[in-house]
Amino acid sequence: MTAPTPQPARTAAASSGATPSAAAPVAYTSPLPTPRPHLGHAIASEWTKMASVRSTVLTLGSLVLLVVGIGLAAVSQTSGENFRGTPYTAPALFGLLVGQLAVMVLGVLTMTSEHGTGLIRTTFTAAPDRHRVLTAKYLVVAGVSFVAIAASVTFVALAGAIVHHRPDAGPHDIPRELLGGLAGSFYVTLLGVLALAVGALVRHSAGGIAVMIGVVTVPPFTGGMLSMWEATQPVGSALIRYNSPVALMQLFGLPDADTGSIPPAWVHFALLFLVTGAAVAGSYLAVGRRDV
């Protein structure tokens, strides 16, 4: 009869019933700095995305080309007498009436392009605070748009002042005229912010651009048609007086043949602030509640 095989001594872990896999994990400490994310990080991310896509270059390039190109062409084809009672910023307005469409396209694409490519899922995974991301988009779009518009308008205005600053042009308060041009630039910037809000609500590039084009171009034509009938004449008159082109003419200081027909500048700003504020508030609610 053989002797029983001796059993190995139990370890302290085995005697306590613990297994090697149940041992407490060792905490990992990253050697890289890990600061708490804030709005500045989101702004840097949105700026990187905007600066690295071709659509930004095309839209802002077309804006500058329209404002500066049409403005300088108008300056070269006018004389000093044409600026009697007309500000030197007027030639920039001719291009801005078309260039504002580029600003609205930029605002819409800033949001809808990420939905179209699916990058919005990556964005919200990397930055779960959706409201912070949306705020960063608003700040980047507003800042870039205002700088591009204001620089273009100021360049054209200074060119007009240098070329046509003569006695036959009459007296001009150039700082005040430049201030009016900056006010018009801010108005168009608000249209870009409104376009971004519409893009966040619609989440479709073509649909958002169509809505914004309708907001800017439809009221003047609709007002003209409604003014033909007596029953709809009050509505038509209101649409003719309250629209984006008329507001820009008022802000840029262009003379009006009927001084009582166009509302003051603050009325146009108040109306746009009201519409834009409602759209921005709706965009925050929509982005925070619905799925991507």
PDB file of C-alpha atoms in Angstrom:
ATOM      1  CA  MET A   1       0.000   0.000   0.000  1.00  0.00           C
ATOM      2  CA  THR A   2       1.473   3.290  -1.179  1.00  0.00           C
ATOM      3  CA  ALA A   3       1.745   6.369   1.000  1.00  0.00           C
ATOM      4  CA  PRO A   4      -0.560   9.282   0.066  1.00  0.00           C
ATOM      5  CA  THR A   5       0.973  12.091  -1.972  1.00  0.00           C
ATOM      6  CA  PRO A   6       1.654  15.100   0.234  1.00  0.00           C
ATOM      7  CA  GLN A   7      -0.493  18.152  -0.587  1.00  0.00           C
ATOM      8  CA  PRO A   8       1.205  21.593  -1.036  1.00  0.00           C
ATOM      9  CA  ALA A   9       0.634  24.142   1.646  1.00  0.00           C
ATOM     10  CA  ARG A  10      -2.171  26.639   1.012  1.00  0.00           C
ATOM     11  CA  THR A  11      -1.248  30.214   0.502  1.00  0.00           C
ATOM     12  CA  ALA A  12      -2.804  33.025   2.463  1.00  0.00           C
ATOM     13  CA  ALA A  13      -4.842  34.100  -0.582  1.00  0.00           C
ATOM     14  CA  ALA A  14      -6.152  30.566  -1.148  1.00  0.00           C
ATOM     15  CA  SER A  15      -7.019  30.108   2.478  1.00  0.00           C
ATOM     16  CA  SER A  16      -9.004  33.343   2.446  1.00  0.00           C
ATOM     17  CA  GLY A  17     -10.943  32.243  -0.618  1.00  0.00           C
ATOM     18  CA  ALA A  18      -9.595  35.014  -2.892  1.00  0.00           C
ATOM     19  CA  THR A  19      -8.371  34.397  -6.430  1.00  0.00           C
ATOM     20  CA  PRO A  20      -5.574  36.244  -8.260  1.00  0.00           C
ATOM     21  CA  SER A  21      -8.125  37.850 -10.617  1.00  0.00           C
ATOM     22  CA  ALA A  22     -10.026  39.326  -7.681  1.00  0.00           C
ATOM     23  CA  ALA A  23      -7.056  41.363  -6.513  1.00  0.00           C
ATOM     24  CA  ALA A  24      -7.604  45.127  -6.328  1.00  0.00           C
ATOM     25  CA  PRO A  25      -6.632  46.821  -9.649  1.00  0.00           C
ATOM     26  CA  VAL A  26      -3.797  49.274  -9.598  1.00  0.00           C
ATOM     27  CA  ALA A  27      -4.954  52.852 -10.371  1.00  0.00           C
ATOM     28  CA  TYR A  28      -3.509  54.284 -13.599  1.00  0.00           C
ATOM     29  CA  THR A  29      -2.145  57.790 -13.622  1.00  0.00           C
ATOM     30  CA  SER A  30      -1.591  59.358 -17.032  1.00  0.00           C
ATOM     31  CA  PRO A  31       1.753  61.107 -17.468  1.00  0.00           C
ATOM     32  CA  LEU A  32       0.026  63.658 -19.747  1.00  0.00           C
ATOM     33  CA  PRO A  33      -1.826  66.661 -18.301  1.00  0.00           C
ATOM     34  CA  THR A  34      -5.576  66.108 -18.189  1.00  0.00           C
ATOM     35  CA  PRO A  35      -7.212  69.508 -17.627  1.00  0.00           C
ATOM     36  CA  ARG A  36     -10.916  69.791 -17.058  1.00  0.00           C
ATOM     37  CA  PRO A  37     -12.636  70.489 -20.403  1.00  0.00           C
ATOM     38  CA  HIS A  38     -14.123  73.947 -20.806  1.00  0.00           C
ATOM     39  CA  LEU A  39     -15.613  76.225 -23.460  1.00  0.00           C
ATOM     40  CA  GLY A  40     -12.189  77.233 -24.736  1.00  0.00           C
ATOM     41  CA  HIS A  41     -11.449  73.643 -25.742  1.00  0.00           C
ATOM     42  CA  ALA A  42     -14.739  73.434 -27.621  1.00  0.00           C
ATOM     43  CA  ILE A  43     -14.025  76.717 -29.422  1.00  0.00           C
ATOM     44  CA  ALA A  44     -10.563  75.459 -30.443  1.00  0.00           C
ATOM     45  CA  SER A  45     -12.113  72.249 -31.753  1.00  0.00           C
ATOM     46  CA  GLU A  46     -14.777  74.060 -33.764  1.00  0.00           C
ATOM     47  CA  TRP A  47     -12.217  76.491 -35.167  1.00  0.00           C
ATOM     48  CA  THR A  48     -10.024  73.572 -36.252  1.00  0.00           C
ATOM     49  CA  LYS A  49     -12.964  71.905 -38.001  1.00  0.00           C
ATOM     50  CA  MET A  50     -14.010  75.143 -39.698  1.00  0.00           C
ATOM     51  CA  ALA A  51     -10.512  76.051 -40.852  1.00  0.00           C
ATOM     52  CA  SER A  52      -9.785  72.579 -42.209  1.00  0.00           C
ATOM     53  CA  VAL A  53     -12.798  72.129 -44.514  1.00  0.00           C
ATOM     54  CA  ARG A  54     -13.037  73.464 -48.029  1.00  0.00           C
ATOM     55  CA  SER A  55     -16.570  74.828 -47.692  1.00  0.00           C
ATOM     56  CA  THR A  56     -15.388  77.509 -45.254  1.00  0.00           C
ATOM     57  CA  VAL A  57     -12.783  78.786 -47.675  1.00  0.00           C
ATOM     58  CA  LEU A  58     -15.270  78.795 -50.545  1.00  0.00           C
ATOM     59  CA  THR A  59     -18.070  80.567 -48.679  1.00  0.00           C
ATOM     60  CA  LEU A  60     -15.910  83.202 -46.997  1.00  0.00           C
ATOM     61  CA  GLY A  61     -13.888  83.648 -50.178  1.00  0.00           C
ATOM     62  CA  SER A  62     -17.040  84.250 -52.194  1.00  0.00           C
ATOM     63  CA  LEU A  63     -18.236  86.726 -49.558  1.00  0.00           C
ATOM     64  CA  VAL A  64     -15.030  88.773 -49.713  1.00  0.00           C
ATOM     65  CA  LEU A  65     -14.939  88.547 -53.498  1.00  0.00           C
ATOM     66  CA  LEU A  66     -18.506  89.800 -53.843  1.00  0.00           C
ATOM     67  CA  VAL A  67     -18.228  92.661 -51.350  1.00  0.00           C
ATOM     68  CA  VAL A  68     -14.776  93.847 -52.391  1.00  0.00           C
ATOM     69  CA  GLY A  69     -15.114  93.095 -56.107  1.00  0.00           C
ATOM     70  CA  ILE A  70     -18.513  94.689 -56.647  1.00  0.00           C
ATOM     71  CA  GLY A  71     -17.644  97.513 -54.255  1.00  0.00           C
ATOM     72  CA  LEU A  72     -14.421  98.466 -56.037  1.00  0.00           C
ATOM     73  CA  ALA A  73     -16.158  98.200 -59.400  1.00  0.00           C
ATOM     74  CA  ALA A  74     -18.799 100.644 -58.166  1.00  0.00           C
ATOM     75  CA  VAL A  75     -16.117 102.999 -56.843  1.00  0.00           C
ATOM     76  CA  SER A  76     -14.304 102.989 -60.185  1.00  0.00           C
ATOM     77  CA  GLN A  77     -17.499 103.709 -62.144  1.00  0.00           C
ATOM     78  CA  THR A  78     -18.735 106.616 -59.994  1.00  0.00           C
ATOM     79  CA  SER A  79     -17.695 110.208 -59.493  1.00  0.00           C
ATOM     80  CA  GLY A  80     -17.535 112.468 -56.483  1.00  0.00           C
ATOM     81  CA  GLU A  81     -20.973 113.902 -57.242  1.00  0.00           C
ATOM     82  CA  ASN A  82     -22.508 110.457 -56.844  1.00  0.00           C
ATOM     83  CA  PHE A  83     -21.485 110.522 -53.171  1.00  0.00           C
ATOM     84  CA  ARG A  84     -23.159 113.811 -52.354  1.00  0.00           C
ATOM     85  CA  GLY A  85     -25.479 112.795 -49.528  1.00  0.00           C
ATOM     86  CA  THR A  86     -24.445 109.137 -49.949  1.00  0.00           C
ATOM     87  CA  PRO A  87     -21.957 107.445 -47.559  1.00  0.00           C
ATOM     88  CA  TYR A  88     -18.705 105.983 -48.799  1.00  0.00           C
ATOM     89  CA  THR A  89     -19.853 102.586 -47.504  1.00  0.00           C
ATOM     90  CA  ALA A  90     -22.627 102.426 -50.127  1.00  0.00           C
ATOM     91  CA  PRO A  91     -20.544 100.526 -52.749  1.00  0.00           C
ATOM     92  CA  ALA A  92     -19.862  97.785 -50.173  1.00  0.00           C
ATOM     93  CA  LEU A  93     -23.601  97.384 -49.645  1.00  0.00           C
ATOM     94  CA  PHE A  94     -24.122  96.401 -53.288  1.00  0.00           C
ATOM     95  CA  GLY A  95     -21.931  93.330 -52.858  1.00  0.00           C
ATOM     96  CA  LEU A  96     -23.134  92.593 -49.342  1.00  0.00           C
ATOM     97  CA  LEU A  97     -26.737  92.237 -50.502  1.00  0.00           C
ATOM     98  CA  VAL A  98     -25.561  89.167 -52.429  1.00  0.00           C
ATOM     99  CA  GLY A  99     -22.701  88.204 -50.122  1.00  0.00           C
ATOM    100  CA  GLN A 100     -25.020  87.764 -47.161  1.00  0.00           C
ATOM    101  CA  LEU A 101     -26.173  84.542 -48.782  1.00  0.00           C
ATOM    102  CA  ALA A 102     -22.644  83.162 -48.352  1.00  0.00           C
ATOM    103  CA  VAL A 103     -22.752  83.977 -44.634  1.00  0.00           C
ATOM    104  CA  MET A 104     -26.046  82.140 -44.266  1.00  0.00           C
ATOM    105  CA  VAL A 105     -24.702  79.130 -46.167  1.00  0.00           C
ATOM    106  CA  LEU A 106     -21.697  79.052 -43.827  1.00  0.00           C
ATOM    107  CA  GLY A 107     -23.969  79.119 -40.787  1.00  0.00           C
ATOM    108  CA  VAL A 108     -26.144  76.272 -42.048  1.00  0.00           C
ATOM    109  CA  LEU A 109     -23.227  74.067 -43.146  1.00  0.00           C
ATOM    110  CA  THR A 110     -21.438  74.482 -39.821  1.00  0.00           C
ATOM    111  CA  MET A 111     -24.117  72.277 -38.263  1.00  0.00           C
ATOM    112  CA  THR A 112     -25.658  70.253 -41.077  1.00  0.00           C
ATOM    113  CA  SER A 113     -22.391  69.072 -42.631  1.00  0.00           C
ATOM    114  CA  GLU A 114     -21.615  67.097 -39.466  1.00  0.00           C
ATOM    115  CA  HIS A 115     -25.060  65.531 -39.517  1.00  0.00           C
ATOM    116  CA  GLY A 116     -24.647  64.612 -43.169  1.00  0.00           C
ATOM    117  CA  THR A 117     -21.287  62.879 -42.677  1.00  0.00           C
ATOM    118  CA  GLY A 118     -22.087  61.390 -39.268  1.00  0.00           C
ATOM    119  CA  LEU A 119     -19.231  63.302 -37.632  1.00  0.00           C
ATOM    120  CA  ILE A 120     -21.722  64.747 -35.147  1.00  0.00           C
ATOM    121  CA  ARG A 121     -21.708  61.386 -33.308  1.00  0.00           C
ATOM    122  CA  THR A 122     -17.940  61.624 -32.877  1.00  0.00           C
ATOM    123  CA  THR A 123     -18.241  65.230 -31.750  1.00  0.00           C
ATOM    124  CA  PHE A 124     -20.815  64.466 -29.070  1.00  0.00           C
ATOM    125  CA  THR A 125     -18.884  61.376 -27.954  1.00  0.00           C
ATOM    126  CA  ALA A 126     -15.716  63.390 -27.461  1.00  0.00           C
ATOM    127  CA  ALA A 127     -17.645  66.293 -25.897  1.00  0.00           C
ATOM    128  CA  PRO A 128     -20.819  64.976 -24.214  1.00  0.00           C
ATOM    129  CA  ASP A 129     -21.876  68.486 -23.157  1.00  0.00           C
ATOM    130  CA  ARG A 130     -23.904  69.275 -26.270  1.00  0.00           C
ATOM    131  CA  HIS A 131     -24.822  72.791 -25.194  1.00  0.00           C
ATOM    132  CA  ARG A 132     -21.138  73.647 -24.848  1.00  0.00           C
ATOM    133  CA  VAL A 133     -20.467  72.382 -28.370  1.00  0.00           C
ATOM    134  CA  LEU A 134     -23.372  74.373 -29.778  1.00  0.00           C
ATOM    135  CA  THR A 135     -22.242  77.512 -27.963  1.00  0.00           C
ATOM    136  CA  ALA A 136     -18.761  77.102 -29.424  1.00  0.00           C
ATOM    137  CA  LYS A 137     -20.239  76.804 -32.921  1.00  0.00           C
ATOM    138  CA  TYR A 138     -22.218  80.015 -32.440  1.00  0.00           C
ATOM    139  CA  LEU A 139     -19.165  81.920 -31.205  1.00  0.00           C
ATOM    140  CA  VAL A 140     -16.885  80.700 -33.997  1.00  0.00           C
ATOM    141  CA  VAL A 141     -19.395  81.382 -36.772  1.00  0.00           C
ATOM    142  CA  ALA A 142     -20.246  84.831 -35.399  1.00  0.00           C
ATOM    143  CA  GLY A 143     -16.609  85.820 -34.890  1.00  0.00           C
ATOM    144  CA  VAL A 144     -15.349  84.634 -38.273  1.00  0.00           C
ATOM    145  CA  SER A 145     -18.309  86.101 -40.143  1.00  0.00           C
ATOM    146  CA  PHE A 146     -18.120  89.504 -38.491  1.00  0.00           C
ATOM    147  CA  VAL A 147     -14.380  89.855 -39.073  1.00  0.00           C
ATOM    148  CA  ALA A 148     -14.680  88.916 -42.749  1.00  0.00           C
ATOM    149  CA  ILE A 149     -17.668  91.202 -43.381  1.00  0.00           C
ATOM    150  CA  ALA A 150     -16.366  94.173 -41.416  1.00  0.00           C
ATOM    151  CA  ALA A 151     -12.918  93.984 -43.023  1.00  0.00           C
ATOM    152  CA  SER A 152     -14.411  93.858 -46.528  1.00  0.00           C
ATOM    153  CA  VAL A 153     -16.828  96.726 -45.897  1.00  0.00           C
ATOM    154  CA  THR A 154     -14.131  98.897 -44.313  1.00  0.00           C
ATOM    155  CA  PHE A 155     -11.733  98.254 -47.199  1.00  0.00           C
ATOM    156  CA  VAL A 156     -14.288  99.313 -49.799  1.00  0.00           C
ATOM    157  CA  ALA A 157     -15.356 102.350 -47.768  1.00  0.00           C
ATOM    158  CA  LEU A 158     -11.777 103.565 -47.359  1.00  0.00           C
ATOM    159  CA  ALA A 159     -11.140 103.030 -51.056  1.00  0.00           C
ATOM    160  CA  GLY A 160     -14.193 105.130 -51.898  1.00  0.00           C
ATOM    161  CA  ALA A 161     -13.129 107.848 -49.481  1.00  0.00           C
ATOM    162  CA  ILE A 162      -9.617 107.999 -50.939  1.00  0.00           C
ATOM    163  CA  VAL A 163     -10.773 108.115 -54.551  1.00  0.00           C
ATOM    164  CA  HIS A 164     -13.791 110.437 -54.194  1.00  0.00           C
ATOM    165  CA  HIS A 165     -12.956 112.616 -51.195  1.00  0.00           C
ATOM    166  CA  ARG A 166     -13.346 115.852 -53.153  1.00  0.00           C
ATOM    167  CA  PRO A 167     -15.327 119.079 -52.750  1.00  0.00           C
ATOM    168  CA  ASP A 168     -17.962 117.915 -55.248  1.00  0.00           C
ATOM    169  CA  ALA A 169     -18.731 114.924 -52.981  1.00  0.00           C
ATOM    170  CA  GLY A 170     -19.965 117.213 -50.210  1.00  0.00           C
ATOM    171  CA  PRO A 171     -19.226 116.874 -46.485  1.00  0.00           C
ATOM    172  CA  HIS A 172     -18.818 113.403 -45.021  1.00  0.00           C
ATOM    173  CA  ASP A 173     -18.552 112.160 -41.460  1.00  0.00           C
ATOM    174  CA  ILE A 174     -16.306 109.214 -42.261  1.00  0.00           C
ATOM    175  CA  PRO A 175     -16.110 107.720 -38.724  1.00  0.00           C
ATOM    176  CA  ARG A 176     -19.901 107.773 -38.479  1.00  0.00           C
ATOM    177  CA  GLU A 177     -20.249 106.184 -41.908  1.00  0.00           C
ATOM    178  CA  LEU A 178     -17.799 103.442 -40.935  1.00  0.00           C
ATOM    179  CA  LEU A 179     -19.792 102.876 -37.744  1.00  0.00           C
ATOM    180  CA  GLY A 180     -22.917 102.400 -39.860  1.00  0.00           C
ATOM    181  CA  GLY A 181     -21.037  99.906 -42.011  1.00  0.00           C
ATOM    182  CA  LEU A 182     -20.004  97.969 -38.896  1.00  0.00           C
ATOM    183  CA  ALA A 183     -23.628  97.974 -37.733  1.00  0.00           C
ATOM    184  CA  GLY A 184     -24.647  96.505 -41.089  1.00  0.00           C
ATOM    185  CA  SER A 185     -21.884  93.917 -40.757  1.00  0.00           C
ATOM    186  CA  PHE A 186     -23.241  92.928 -37.354  1.00  0.00           C
ATOM    187  CA  TYR A 187     -26.739  92.628 -38.819  1.00  0.00           C
ATOM    188  CA  VAL A 188     -25.515  90.172 -41.469  1.00  0.00           C
ATOM    189  CA  THR A 189     -23.578  88.307 -38.774  1.00  0.00           C
ATOM    190  CA  LEU A 190     -26.853  87.815 -36.909  1.00  0.00           C
ATOM    191  CA  LEU A 191     -28.287  86.323 -40.091  1.00  0.00           C
ATOM    192  CA  GLY A 192     -25.418  83.812 -40.016  1.00  0.00           C
ATOM    193  CA  VAL A 193     -26.231  82.962 -36.401  1.00  0.00           C
ATOM    194  CA  LEU A 194     -29.875  82.521 -37.367  1.00  0.00           C
ATOM    195  CA  ALA A 195     -28.784  80.218 -40.195  1.00  0.00           C
ATOM    196  CA  LEU A 196     -26.803  78.070 -37.746  1.00  0.00           C
ATOM    197  CA  ALA A 197     -29.858  77.809 -35.496  1.00  0.00           C
ATOM    198  CA  VAL A 198     -32.004  76.793 -38.473  1.00  0.00           C
ATOM    199  CA  GLY A 199     -29.386  74.180 -39.430  1.00  0.00           C
ATOM    200  CA  ALA A 200     -29.487  72.752 -35.905  1.00  0.00           C
ATOM    201  CA  LEU A 201     -33.278  72.515 -36.083  1.00  0.00           C
ATOM    202  CA  VAL A 202     -33.551  71.161 -39.638  1.00  0.00           C
ATOM    203  CA  ARG A 203     -30.341  69.025 -39.706  1.00  0.00           C
ATOM    204  CA  HIS A 204     -30.387  69.116 -43.518  1.00  0.00           C
ATOM    205  CA  SER A 205     -28.154  71.337 -45.648  1.00  0.00           C
ATOM    206  CA  ALA A 206     -30.498  71.939 -48.571  1.00  0.00           C
ATOM    207  CA  GLY A 207     -33.498  72.469 -46.304  1.00  0.00           C
ATOM    208  CA  GLY A 208     -31.680  74.921 -44.032  1.00  0.00           C
ATOM    209  CA  ILE A 209     -30.300  76.951 -46.944  1.00  0.00           C
ATOM    210  CA  ALA A 210     -33.733  77.045 -48.583  1.00  0.00           C
ATOM    211  CA  VAL A 211     -35.304  78.359 -45.374  1.00  0.00           C
ATOM    212  CA  MET A 212     -32.735  81.134 -45.031  1.00  0.00           C
ATOM    213  CA  ILE A 213     -32.969  82.174 -48.672  1.00  0.00           C
ATOM    214  CA  GLY A 214     -36.717  82.377 -48.228  1.00  0.00           C
ATOM    215  CA  VAL A 215     -36.352  84.518 -45.102  1.00  0.00           C
ATOM    216  CA  VAL A 216     -34.182  87.044 -46.949  1.00  0.00           C
ATOM    217  CA  THR A 217     -35.546  87.090 -50.510  1.00  0.00           C
ATOM    218  CA  VAL A 218     -39.229  86.200 -50.253  1.00  0.00           C
ATOM    219  CA  PRO A 219     -40.574  89.133 -48.142  1.00  0.00           C
ATOM    220  CA  PRO A 220     -39.736  91.944 -50.630  1.00  0.00           C
ATOM    221  CA  PHE A 221     -41.288  90.139 -53.606  1.00  0.00           C
ATOM    222  CA  THR A 222     -44.275  88.912 -51.633  1.00  0.00           C
ATOM    223  CA  GLY A 223     -44.836  92.398 -50.250  1.00  0.00           C
ATOM    224  CA  GLY A 224     -44.803  93.874 -53.737  1.00  0.00           C
ATOM    225  CA  MET A 225     -47.424  91.413 -54.953  1.00  0.00           C
ATOM    226  CA  LEU A 226     -49.648  91.786 -51.901  1.00  0.00           C
ATOM    227  CA  SER A 227     -49.540  95.568 -52.247  1.00  0.00           C
ATOM    228  CA  MET A 228     -51.410  95.316 -55.560  1.00  0.00           C
ATOM    229  CA  TRP A 229     -54.731  94.495 -53.830  1.00  0.00           C
ATOM    230  CA  GLU A 230     -56.435  96.768 -51.371  1.00  0.00           C
ATOM    231  CA  ALA A 231     -57.387  93.952 -48.991  1.00  0.00           C
ATOM    232  CA  THR A 232     -53.780  92.743 -48.601  1.00  0.00           C
ATOM    233  CA  GLN A 233     -52.102  96.122 -48.972  1.00  0.00           C
ATOM    234  CA  PRO A 234     -51.297  96.566 -45.234  1.00  0.00           C
ATOM    235  CA  VAL A 235     -49.570  93.179 -45.114  1.00  0.00           C
ATOM    236  CA  GLY A 236     -47.685  93.890 -48.321  1.00  0.00           C
ATOM    237  CA  SER A 237     -46.568  97.286 -47.058  1.00  0.00           C
ATOM    238  CA  ALA A 238     -45.265  95.743 -43.835  1.00  0.00           C
ATOM    239  CA  LEU A 239     -43.298  93.097 -45.741  1.00  0.00           C
ATOM    240  CA  ILE A 240     -41.752  95.766 -47.958  1.00  0.00           C
ATOM    241  CA  ARG A 241     -40.666  97.855 -44.981  1.00  0.00           C
ATOM    242  CA  TYR A 242     -39.456  95.058 -42.715  1.00  0.00           C
ATOM    243  CA  ASN A 243     -36.940  92.879 -44.548  1.00  0.00           C
ATOM    244  CA  SER A 244     -33.215  92.341 -44.727  1.00  0.00           C
ATOM    245  CA  PRO A 245     -32.329  94.484 -47.792  1.00  0.00           C
ATOM    246  CA  VAL A 246     -34.278  97.463 -46.460  1.00  0.00           C
ATOM    247  CA  ALA A 247     -32.666  97.049 -43.030  1.00  0.00           C
ATOM    248  CA  LEU A 248     -29.187  97.069 -44.567  1.00  0.00           C
ATOM    249  CA  MET A 249     -29.991 100.190 -46.579  1.00  0.00           C
ATOM    250  CA  GLN A 250     -31.119 101.885 -43.378  1.00  0.00           C
ATOM    251  CA  LEU A 251     -28.044 100.784 -41.415  1.00  0.00           C
ATOM    252  CA  PHE A 252     -25.632 101.861 -44.137  1.00  0.00           C
ATOM    253  CA  GLY A 253     -27.232 105.304 -44.194  1.00  0.00           C
ATOM    254  CA  LEU A 254     -28.533 105.353 -47.735  1.00  0.00           C
ATOM    255  CA  PRO A 255     -30.937 108.234 -48.353  1.00  0.00           C
ATOM    256  CA  ASP A 256     -34.641 107.429 -48.564  1.00  0.00           C
ATOM    257  CA  ALA A 257     -36.957 109.364 -50.850  1.00  0.00           C
ATOM    258  CA  ASP A 258     -39.816 108.893 -48.401  1.00  0.00           C
ATOM    259  CA  THR A 259     -38.241 109.412 -44.974  1.00  0.00           C
ATOM    260  CA  GLY A 260     -41.302 108.127 -43.161  1.00  0.00           C
ATOM    261  CA  SER A 261     -41.543 104.770 -44.951  1.00  0.00           C
ATOM    262  CA  ILE A 262     -38.494 102.962 -43.553  1.00  0.00           C
ATOM    263  CA  PRO A 263     -38.446 102.167 -39.814  1.00  0.00           C
ATOM    264  CA  PRO A 264     -35.434 103.273 -37.758  1.00  0.00           C
ATOM    265  CA  ALA A 265     -32.415 101.009 -37.448  1.00  0.00           C
ATOM    266  CA  TRP A 266     -33.173  99.885 -33.894  1.00  0.00           C
ATOM    267  CA  VAL A 267     -36.527  98.476 -35.020  1.00  0.00           C
ATOM    268  CA  HIS A 268     -34.816  96.248 -37.592  1.00  0.00           C
ATOM    269  CA  PHE A 269     -32.287  95.090 -35.001  1.00  0.00           C
ATOM    270  CA  ALA A 270     -35.008  94.390 -32.441  1.00  0.00           C
ATOM    271  CA  LEU A 271     -36.976  92.312 -34.940  1.00  0.00           C
ATOM    272  CA  LEU A 272     -33.922  90.294 -35.973  1.00  0.00           C
ATOM    273  CA  PHE A 273     -32.854  89.807 -32.349  1.00  0.00           C
ATOM    274  CA  LEU A 274     -36.318  88.491 -31.527  1.00  0.00           C
ATOM    275  CA  VAL A 275     -36.375  85.991 -34.396  1.00  0.00           C
ATOM    276  CA  THR A 276     -32.763  84.898 -33.883  1.00  0.00           C
ATOM    277  CA  GLY A 277     -33.193  84.546 -30.125  1.00  0.00           C
ATOM    278  CA  ALA A 278     -36.233  82.314 -30.566  1.00  0.00           C
ATOM    279  CA  ALA A 279     -34.409  80.145 -33.112  1.00  0.00           C
ATOM    280  CA  VAL A 280     -31.295  79.858 -30.934  1.00  0.00           C
ATOM    281  CA  ALA A 281     -33.365  78.874 -27.889  1.00  0.00           C
ATOM    282  CA  GLY A 282     -35.141  76.246 -29.986  1.00  0.00           C
ATOM    283  CA  SER A 283     -31.812  74.893 -31.218  1.00  0.00           C
ATOM    284  CA  TYR A 284     -30.554  74.392 -27.652  1.00  0.00           C
ATOM    285  CA  LEU A 285     -33.716  72.505 -26.749  1.00  0.00           C
ATOM    286  CA  ALA A 286     -33.575  70.361 -29.871  1.00  0.00           C
ATOM    287  CA  VAL A 287     -29.878  69.494 -29.619  1.00  0.00           C
ATOM    288  CA  GLY A 288     -30.153  68.647 -25.929  1.00  0.00           C
ATOM    289  CA  ARG A 289     -33.214  66.393 -26.182  1.00  0.00           C
ATOM    290  CA  ARG A 290     -33.185  64.490 -29.431  1.00  0.00           C
ATOM    291  CA  ASP A 291     -30.873  61.794 -30.729  1.00  0.00           C
ATOM    292  CA  VAL A 292     -28.273  62.517 -33.362  1.00  0.00           C
TER     293      VAL A 292
END
